[in-house]
XYZ file of C-alpha atoms in Angstrom:
608
model
C -38.001 -68.314 10.567
C -37.580 -65.394 8.603
C -34.170 -63.466 9.658
C -33.448 -59.488 9.483
C -29.489 -59.035 9.097
C -28.728 -55.330 9.688
C -25.329 -53.839 8.332
C -23.744 -50.943 9.994
C -21.248 -48.969 8.327
C -18.716 -47.027 10.664
C -17.374 -43.914 8.210
C -13.885 -43.031 9.736
C -12.638 -39.748 8.685
C -9.096 -39.399 7.669
C -7.006 -36.117 6.799
C -4.881 -38.493 3.876
C -1.417 -40.148 3.856
C 0.832 -38.471 2.057
C 2.854 -40.762 -0.798
C 5.099 -37.881 -1.687
C 5.489 -34.033 -2.434
C 3.152 -34.379 -5.616
C 0.533 -36.864 -3.577
C -1.953 -36.606 -0.771
C -4.264 -39.294 -0.220
C -7.643 -39.789 1.435
C -8.652 -43.085 2.677
C -11.084 -45.166 4.562
C -10.534 -47.227 7.620
C -9.683 -50.721 6.650
C -12.523 -52.000 7.840
C -14.989 -49.098 6.293
C -15.819 -49.957 2.795
C -16.970 -47.711 0.283
C -20.424 -46.213 0.175
C -21.310 -48.096 -2.842
C -19.765 -51.575 -2.148
C -20.754 -54.028 -0.210
C -18.277 -55.435 2.731
C -15.765 -57.873 1.551
C -15.370 -60.860 3.965
C -11.744 -60.190 4.244
C -11.099 -56.580 3.230
C -7.043 -56.337 2.907
C -5.142 -53.441 4.314
C -5.214 -50.439 3.073
C -7.103 -51.539 -0.023
C -9.774 -48.757 -0.001
C -8.168 -45.949 -0.599
C -10.885 -43.660 -2.391
C -9.588 -40.896 -3.895
C -5.601 -39.053 -4.480
C -4.588 -35.527 -4.526
C -1.925 -34.632 -6.586
C -0.172 -32.119 -8.428
C 2.730 -31.539 -11.011
C 4.291 -28.970 -9.052
C 4.419 -30.240 -5.305
C 1.454 -30.162 -2.825
C 1.736 -27.478 -0.554
C 2.304 -28.379 3.299
C -0.551 -26.428 4.326
C -3.070 -29.069 2.110
C -4.773 -31.497 3.643
C -7.458 -34.301 1.939
C -11.077 -35.609 4.210
C -13.245 -38.026 3.005
C -16.638 -38.514 4.517
C -18.752 -41.043 2.776
C -19.816 -38.865 -0.052
C -18.351 -35.848 1.155
C -14.733 -34.796 0.197
C -12.793 -31.660 1.063
C -9.844 -29.835 0.370
C -8.100 -27.846 2.861
C -5.362 -25.132 2.971
C -4.493 -24.651 -0.358
C -3.040 -21.015 -0.933
C -4.596 -19.185 -3.558
C -1.466 -17.889 -5.129
C 0.065 -21.016 -5.933
C 1.071 -21.431 -9.405
C -0.321 -25.004 -9.995
C -2.725 -27.451 -11.420
C -3.986 -30.009 -8.737
C -5.666 -33.271 -9.670
C -8.616 -35.777 -7.653
C -7.945 -38.572 -9.185
C -10.666 -41.631 -8.317
C -8.904 -44.774 -7.403
C -10.801 -48.240 -6.556
C -14.143 -46.593 -6.835
C -16.203 -48.245 -9.478
C -17.206 -44.913 -11.471
C -14.870 -41.863 -12.692
C -15.767 -38.546 -12.662
C -18.182 -37.387 -14.842
C -19.335 -33.549 -14.835
C -18.996 -30.875 -11.880
C -21.757 -28.022 -11.570
C -19.718 -25.432 -11.106
C -18.374 -22.269 -12.756
C -15.130 -21.630 -11.149
C -12.959 -20.444 -13.419
C -10.304 -23.225 -14.017
C -12.153 -26.211 -12.180
C -13.132 -29.162 -15.102
C -13.815 -32.715 -14.970
C -10.410 -34.512 -17.152
C -11.269 -37.205 -20.009
C -10.182 -39.856 -17.887
C -12.317 -38.680 -14.764
C -10.169 -36.451 -12.684
C -11.328 -33.605 -10.637
C -8.859 -30.756 -12.269
C -8.066 -27.330 -11.143
C -6.011 -23.949 -10.598
C -6.968 -21.333 -8.095
C -6.726 -17.955 -9.557
C -6.047 -15.796 -6.558
C -8.496 -14.765 -3.611
C -8.156 -11.900 -1.327
C -9.804 -13.914 1.470
C -9.782 -16.963 2.667
C -13.000 -19.005 1.388
C -14.381 -22.184 0.241
C -15.609 -23.419 -2.870
C -18.564 -25.713 -2.634
C -20.365 -27.620 -5.630
C -21.557 -31.261 -6.482
C -19.896 -33.855 -8.684
C -21.515 -36.896 -10.386
C -19.827 -40.384 -10.861
C -22.183 -42.702 -12.379
C -25.048 -42.455 -10.291
C -23.373 -41.436 -7.004
C -23.417 -37.582 -6.181
C -20.324 -36.286 -4.259
C -20.304 -32.882 -2.636
C -17.090 -31.429 -2.758
C -15.767 -28.436 -0.612
C -12.139 -26.638 -1.890
C -10.934 -24.704 1.242
C -8.469 -22.368 0.567
C -6.115 -19.899 2.251
C -6.164 -15.848 1.028
C -3.046 -14.333 -0.860
C -2.228 -10.934 -2.228
C -4.012 -10.762 -5.346
C -1.306 -10.286 -8.043
C -2.785 -9.567 -11.112
C -0.198 -10.971 -14.231
C 0.724 -7.551 -15.990
C 1.338 -8.819 -19.755
C 0.902 -5.548 -21.325
C 2.386 -3.244 -18.825
C 5.653 -2.242 -17.109
C 6.185 -4.571 -14.064
C 4.524 -4.013 -11.315
C 5.831 -3.182 -8.012
C 4.013 -4.073 -4.195
C 5.494 -1.056 -2.087
C 4.320 -0.758 1.178
C 3.131 2.971 1.706
C 1.682 3.068 5.119
C 0.511 0.962 8.102
C -1.088 1.400 12.243
C 1.113 1.659 14.859
C 0.038 -1.499 16.049
C 0.785 -3.254 12.814
C -2.752 -4.374 12.392
C -3.403 -2.307 9.237
C -1.023 -2.102 6.211
C -1.871 -0.178 3.319
C 0.221 -1.436 0.005
C 0.407 0.407 -3.555
C 0.399 -1.994 -6.243
C 1.940 0.153 -8.884
C 1.479 0.053 -12.788
C -1.272 -2.277 -11.786
C -4.287 -2.725 -14.534
C -4.332 -2.267 -18.271
C -3.259 1.358 -18.360
C -0.382 1.106 -15.932
C -1.987 2.760 -12.779
C -1.316 2.602 -9.101
C -3.857 1.143 -6.651
C -4.183 1.306 -3.125
C -4.624 -2.304 -1.114
C -5.380 -2.335 2.559
C -4.064 -5.692 4.657
C -5.906 -6.293 7.973
C -2.414 -8.342 9.218
C -4.710 -10.338 11.810
C -7.780 -11.401 9.579
C -5.612 -11.422 6.738
C -8.925 -9.535 4.965
C -8.009 -7.760 2.078
C -9.642 -4.293 0.789
C -8.605 -2.613 -2.679
C -9.292 0.678 -1.313
C -9.154 2.961 -4.620
C -12.238 1.196 -5.802
C -15.815 1.496 -5.844
C -16.582 -1.752 -4.114
C -13.211 -2.934 -2.374
C -12.355 -5.441 -4.949
C -10.263 -5.165 -8.013
C -13.303 -5.242 -10.596
C -13.944 -1.709 -10.058
C -11.033 -0.103 -9.437
C -10.357 3.615 -10.649
C -9.622 4.403 -14.161
C -6.552 6.951 -12.509
C -3.820 6.378 -10.059
C -4.414 6.818 -6.261
C -2.123 8.987 -4.654
C -0.202 9.505 -1.140
C -2.154 7.363 0.780
C -2.526 7.373 4.304
C -4.604 4.936 6.871
C -5.518 6.419 10.233
C -4.241 5.092 13.391
C -6.967 2.890 14.681
C -7.978 1.350 10.693
C -10.950 3.203 10.151
C -10.528 5.175 7.124
C -7.746 5.763 4.066
C -7.223 8.800 2.562
C -5.850 9.273 -1.048
C -6.131 11.677 -3.795
C -6.718 10.142 -7.477
C -8.722 12.120 -10.603
C -10.823 8.759 -11.302
C -13.841 9.733 -12.880
C -15.526 6.831 -11.486
C -15.354 8.827 -8.086
C -17.607 10.900 -6.036
C -17.666 13.750 -8.335
C -14.564 12.540 -10.369
C -13.863 14.768 -13.688
C -10.823 13.211 -14.824
C -8.398 14.393 -16.722
C -5.506 16.478 -14.882
C -7.575 16.980 -12.163
C -7.945 14.987 -8.637
C -9.811 15.359 -5.446
C -9.678 13.801 -2.050
C -11.292 10.696 -1.165
C -11.812 8.563 2.295
C -12.492 5.185 2.061
C -14.296 3.682 5.236
C -12.552 0.056 5.797
C -15.897 -1.132 7.777
C -17.627 -0.176 4.593
C -15.625 -1.497 1.608
C -17.967 -2.178 -0.366
C -19.048 1.416 -0.119
C -17.150 3.426 -2.671
C -14.637 6.180 -1.581
C -16.512 9.846 -0.543
C -14.740 12.861 -1.428
C -13.527 15.244 0.947
C -13.260 18.025 -0.491
C -16.366 19.274 -0.233
C -18.482 22.190 2.093
C -21.364 19.979 3.148
C -20.522 16.170 2.303
C -22.823 16.136 -0.472
C -21.845 19.308 -2.736
C -19.110 18.593 -5.657
C -16.058 20.455 -4.695
C -14.395 20.933 -7.394
C -17.365 21.403 -10.145
C -14.265 22.167 -12.221
C -11.104 22.947 -11.383
C -9.030 21.739 -8.731
C -10.214 23.075 -5.075
C -8.527 20.542 -3.303
C -4.478 20.050 -3.542
C -3.315 18.007 -0.401
C -3.947 16.737 2.661
C -2.664 15.340 5.944
C -4.301 13.372 9.092
C -4.408 12.916 13.055
C -3.089 10.219 13.915
C -5.117 11.050 17.465
C -8.297 11.673 15.694
C -10.291 11.309 12.286
C -9.917 14.646 11.589
C -7.695 15.757 7.823
C -6.221 19.126 7.315
C -7.218 20.294 3.499
C -5.140 22.673 1.695
C -7.953 24.132 -0.626
C -8.449 26.575 -3.480
C -10.988 29.301 -0.915
C -13.524 29.950 -3.785
C -15.018 26.857 -3.776
C -15.608 26.811 0.292
C -17.021 30.876 0.122
C -13.115 31.400 1.461
C -12.103 34.244 -0.757
C -9.836 34.146 -3.864
C -6.889 32.423 -2.512
C -5.983 29.430 -1.138
C -6.880 28.142 2.289
C -6.244 25.721 4.808
C -9.421 23.750 6.299
C -9.659 21.329 8.553
C -12.793 18.183 7.992
C -13.920 15.644 10.289
C -14.067 12.123 8.633
C -16.849 10.853 10.729
C -19.235 13.643 9.779
C -18.206 15.202 6.216
C -21.685 16.962 5.922
C -20.085 19.505 8.817
C -19.052 22.643 7.538
C -14.911 22.936 7.287
C -13.198 24.934 10.017
C -11.045 27.444 8.987
C -7.515 27.040 10.098
C -5.706 29.925 8.180
C -7.098 32.529 9.865
C -5.458 35.537 12.180
C -8.876 35.527 14.312
C -10.629 32.654 13.753
C -13.123 33.953 11.224
C -11.377 35.865 8.627
C -9.964 33.728 6.095
C -6.392 34.909 5.314
C -5.397 37.327 2.579
C -2.872 34.839 1.085
C -0.398 35.550 -1.551
C 1.304 31.491 -1.671
C 0.493 28.795 0.589
C 2.791 25.884 -0.907
C 3.155 22.734 1.534
C 0.787 21.058 3.358
C 0.121 21.559 7.164
C 0.739 19.048 9.018
C -0.770 18.251 12.963
C 1.903 17.983 16.142
C 1.912 14.351 17.336
C -1.051 15.292 20.281
C -3.296 16.692 17.484
C -3.594 19.813 19.275
C -1.767 22.218 17.111
C -1.385 22.799 13.152
C 2.062 23.863 11.738
C 2.392 25.794 8.352
C 3.882 28.391 6.042
C 2.008 30.861 4.429
C 2.545 34.542 2.813
C -0.406 36.816 3.815
C -0.600 39.931 4.276
C -3.078 39.771 7.012
C -1.304 37.670 9.005
C 0.847 39.086 11.874
C 4.554 40.369 11.171
C 4.174 39.957 7.411
C 7.229 41.198 5.446
C 6.816 40.321 1.950
C 8.371 36.637 2.617
C 6.753 33.166 3.333
C 6.619 32.386 7.183
C 6.012 29.669 9.427
C 3.181 29.737 12.186
C 1.099 27.605 14.339
C -2.214 27.882 15.162
C -3.808 26.226 18.629
C -6.585 24.127 17.677
C -8.727 24.929 20.796
C -9.022 28.145 20.229
C -8.572 29.521 16.480
C -9.212 33.107 17.803
C -5.493 33.762 18.967
C -3.158 35.187 16.983
C -1.021 32.691 15.100
C 2.351 32.272 16.364
C 5.596 32.991 14.415
C 7.910 30.293 14.223
C 10.325 31.414 11.746
C 11.279 34.515 13.553
C 14.237 35.545 15.593
C 12.000 36.294 18.388
C 8.312 35.719 18.836
C 7.746 38.708 16.775
C 10.813 39.313 14.147
C 10.611 37.612 11.215
C 13.018 35.615 8.915
C 13.980 37.814 6.200
C 13.945 35.249 3.822
C 11.604 32.402 2.657
C 11.053 29.428 5.453
C 8.974 26.589 4.059
C 8.158 22.617 4.859
C 7.759 23.177 8.508
C 7.133 20.195 10.664
C 7.145 18.929 14.336
C 9.913 17.519 15.471
C 7.851 16.647 18.669
C 4.626 18.480 20.411
C 7.050 21.512 21.469
C 9.449 21.771 18.407
C 9.116 22.155 15.045
C 12.166 21.694 11.881
C 11.647 24.128 9.019
C 13.680 24.825 5.549
C 15.129 28.875 5.573
C 16.881 31.063 3.089
C 16.841 33.377 6.577
C 20.151 35.566 6.804
C 18.743 36.740 9.639
C 18.014 33.177 11.287
C 22.010 32.479 10.660
C 21.580 30.649 7.219
C 24.787 31.415 4.545
C 24.472 33.056 1.547
C 23.740 30.596 -1.293
C 22.243 27.876 1.004
C 19.436 26.636 2.603
C 19.675 25.306 5.858
C 17.038 23.051 7.759
C 16.466 24.862 11.540
C 14.680 23.763 14.624
C 12.665 25.993 16.954
C 11.760 25.000 20.636
C 8.149 26.286 21.397
C 9.030 26.608 25.106
C 11.610 29.362 24.376
C 9.652 30.960 21.621
C 11.741 34.467 21.723
C 15.000 32.380 21.049
C 16.320 32.349 17.661
C 16.060 28.571 15.731
C 19.245 26.478 15.945
C 20.546 25.139 12.772
C 20.360 21.417 12.336
C 21.756 20.952 9.014
C 25.566 20.968 10.331
C 29.011 19.101 9.935
C 29.594 19.513 13.881
C 27.057 21.521 15.332
C 27.964 24.749 14.075
C 28.910 24.473 10.350
C 26.737 25.006 8.633
C 25.712 23.016 5.532
C 27.475 24.354 2.282
C 25.056 23.145 -0.068
C 21.553 23.336 -0.718
C 18.892 21.217 1.137
C 16.540 19.673 -0.721
C 12.614 19.840 -0.301
C 13.105 15.733 0.659
C 13.022 16.043 4.656
C 10.960 13.906 7.085
C 11.424 13.834 10.994
C 10.450 10.773 13.446
C 9.347 12.451 16.771
C 9.805 9.132 18.551
C 13.666 8.452 17.933
C 14.422 12.446 17.655
C 15.641 11.958 14.328
C 15.666 13.882 10.832
C 16.302 12.762 7.365
C 17.030 15.040 4.442
C 19.192 15.020 1.532
C 22.100 17.191 0.260
C 25.072 17.976 -1.869
C 26.685 19.582 0.999
C 30.684 18.745 0.201
C 31.110 19.094 3.969
C 28.903 16.339 4.701
C 30.510 12.298 5.499
C 30.329 10.779 1.373
C 29.801 13.858 -0.078
C 30.229 13.586 -4.168
C 29.003 14.911 -7.109
C 25.040 14.033 -6.110
C 22.568 14.924 -3.300
C 22.794 12.087 -0.623
C 19.997 10.875 1.884
C 21.973 12.019 5.496
C 20.113 11.653 9.254
C 21.026 13.615 12.334
C 20.290 13.347 16.241
C 17.867 16.355 17.077
C 19.693 15.253 20.944
C 22.913 15.436 19.526
C 23.608 18.412 16.915
C 27.244 18.472 17.439
C 27.255 14.681 16.104
C 28.351 14.521 12.209
C 25.335 13.714 10.279
C 25.217 10.242 9.041
C 25.464 8.813 5.817
C 22.489 6.373 4.498
C 22.121 6.162 0.945
C 24.862 3.842 0.997
C 25.714 0.385 0.927
C 27.876 0.244 3.760
C 27.606 3.589 5.106
C 30.910 4.767 3.917
C 30.572 4.763 0.214
C 27.951 7.153 -1.393
C 25.289 6.358 -3.590
C 25.757 7.424 -7.302
C 22.514 9.207 -8.013
C 21.038 11.954 -6.846
C 17.597 10.840 -6.986
C 16.339 9.960 -3.653
C 12.402 11.090 -3.204
C 9.596 10.305 -1.511
C 10.972 10.238 2.088
C 8.430 8.889 4.341
C 8.168 7.306 7.730
C 6.427 4.070 8.521
C 6.207 1.983 11.622
C 9.853 1.431 12.508
C 11.127 2.116 8.514
C 12.465 4.970 7.143
C 11.676 4.739 2.984
C 12.970 6.524 0.206
C 13.281 6.267 -3.674
C 16.739 6.183 -5.904
C 17.958 5.741 -9.309
C 21.069 4.745 -7.716
C 23.062 1.645 -9.025
C 25.444 0.709 -6.153
C 23.514 0.472 -3.615
C 24.140 -3.362 -2.894
C 20.866 -4.460 -5.305
C 20.812 -5.054 -8.897
C 19.799 -1.857 -10.725
C 20.958 -1.992 -14.380
C 18.254 -0.109 -15.751
C 18.872 2.684 -12.925
C 14.615 1.978 -12.105
C 13.660 4.135 -9.475
C 13.423 1.833 -6.732
C 12.364 2.078 -3.340
C 14.401 0.943 -0.075
C 13.753 0.935 3.773
C 16.112 1.788 6.902
C 15.286 0.322 10.022
C 14.540 3.394 12.506
C 16.124 1.522 15.519
C 19.475 0.066 13.557
C 20.322 2.770 11.491
C 23.891 1.213 10.671
C 22.212 -1.790 9.841
C 21.812 -1.481 6.184
C 19.282 -0.790 3.235
C 16.606 -3.376 2.497
C 15.132 -3.417 -1.032
C 11.487 -2.657 -0.742
C 10.078 -2.410 -4.668
C 9.055 -6.331 -4.440
C 8.051 -6.872 -7.895
C 4.702 -9.257 -8.332
C 4.129 -9.598 -12.386
C 6.108 -8.568 -15.324
C 4.755 -7.742 -18.613
C 6.063 -6.822 -21.852
C 5.270 -3.009 -23.145
C 4.909 -4.037 -27.389
C 2.287 -5.998 -26.327
C -1.488 -4.611 -26.978
C -3.722 -7.788 -25.418
C -7.134 -8.833 -26.508
C -9.401 -12.341 -26.272
C -7.587 -13.273 -23.076
C -8.773 -16.979 -22.104
C -7.176 -19.817 -19.924
C -5.002 -22.582 -21.514
C -3.798 -26.303 -21.049
C -6.103 -26.866 -18.355
C -4.815 -23.671 -16.580
C -1.083 -23.977 -17.134
C -0.884 -21.197 -19.771
C -2.866 -18.058 -20.970
C -3.598 -17.564 -24.868
C -3.976 -14.406 -26.133
C -4.518 -12.251 -29.053
C -1.818 -9.643 -30.010
C -0.411 -7.811 -32.831
C 3.221 -8.199 -33.787
C 4.945 -5.991 -36.602
C 6.210 -9.009 -38.607
C 3.896 -11.709 -38.015
C 0.721 -9.027 -38.073
C -2.021 -10.378 -35.880
C -1.328 -13.471 -33.896
C -2.099 -15.604 -31.132
C 0.700 -15.771 -28.246
C 0.845 -18.495 -25.664
C 2.087 -17.351 -22.086
C 3.014 -19.937 -19.521
C 2.015 -20.084 -16.071
C 4.722 -22.232 -14.958
C 7.455 -20.358 -16.255
C 6.737 -16.664 -15.853
C 10.207 -15.462 -16.513
C 10.138 -17.076 -20.043
C 8.934 -14.282 -22.965
C 5.636 -15.140 -24.358
């Protein structure tokens, strides 16, 4: 009689057992043998562990190890962890011979272990490959987590990562990587906070591999997260001609692999500029996808002077709409437009500063006007006047909406109440256009600032706050340098609040307060001060933030160093060394001449 013996093997998947901070084991159930072994008569408990994942520097909490037959899955490895991992074969007949992957940092060691180190990845993903162990083929999957792509900056200055804009719901953040790349350029990166997707905006295809050769500047993201508009002189971008000549570009975040498109165009295809600088600046509308451009009129057949135009990001082939016009048709005869025009919060109006003999109430001074986008043929509304028709007798400039029905601007005009040898910040109620504006930059609602208000000013219409810089001697914390202040627009009699201070009392010891801007619930500014509560021994230009909902809560440091470089090193022939633990590169030393340099990835604070 013949018997047919059938062996049934049941494989149980395990998420692994963590032995210590440095080792994680994936194992079969004690009744389930490894596939290549016959089942023992009396299998010992926990003797059939087959693979362990190790790291000298410790395993992150997110990591798990799954073993299912000949399939091995390693999950949850953050791709920005500076660690070398090794997958060791325990109680397995054959060591690993080789693995068929060209992924940088993955190799098989002489002892038959799988060794790997993951370079930073901008999105979650998986590496899938096969390894050979004797006659057995293993399928290996490494599921990694996205991380900020943090390039190591050897040969450049310190890289800073800085938030420059975000959508109102926080779903998209726009970051600026300062001093990135070999030439020390600045690059923009958009991050989806929900999916963790990151897109390199100032790049031809949305990746770090094709960033522009010139710095990206003044990035702004539309409130729905669809577009990012920015300035750049990168020659690789559409109609880019390099040098000091820049243009305005838009990146469609729904199609990140497409290159940035020039916004500085009359029909979506014609190169503007073909030479010279045609577009000087822009502002975007938080309500829709419209953008205002300050342009050289000659490139758009709008005369020989500067003009303000409006473009639609959804359809760049549509001809621009002329904004700087007194009748909706005729371009302004402009002597001077200096400041970037601004939309009202509801997107219905535009405010701008202009010196034009073809505009009403011309008296040879720069004035502030408003145009209604629903009817551009209407006469511009005079803002910088004692009433609706009498203009200020001095320059008025830098207008900004403080809500849909009020405008803040700077002025020298004596007939608007500005004392001589000063500039002041004024606010105009658009519902009472026949009345003069009110001075905002006062110590008590009546006494104007004794100094000059600098060109750094931003307004938060949501919270009715204005932020500005002045060296006024009659303001709190005044010293020999300019300070940053806030003013409550609903209570102008209250004293200005000192913000450039470690405690609200002691003023900063440097007057460099640049790049005032508001993103979500924070005010950002830059300073070289060394006494604001954070280490700044070299007086670097560092970015700070203030919580707009708690102005007295102090400053936060926003300039996040993400890599340190060495200015005097010229790098060539760089490659990974020591199983991914270091970088070896060729350089030149004044004493040694051409030499090779070893840079540890595990100890980045140690010089090469």
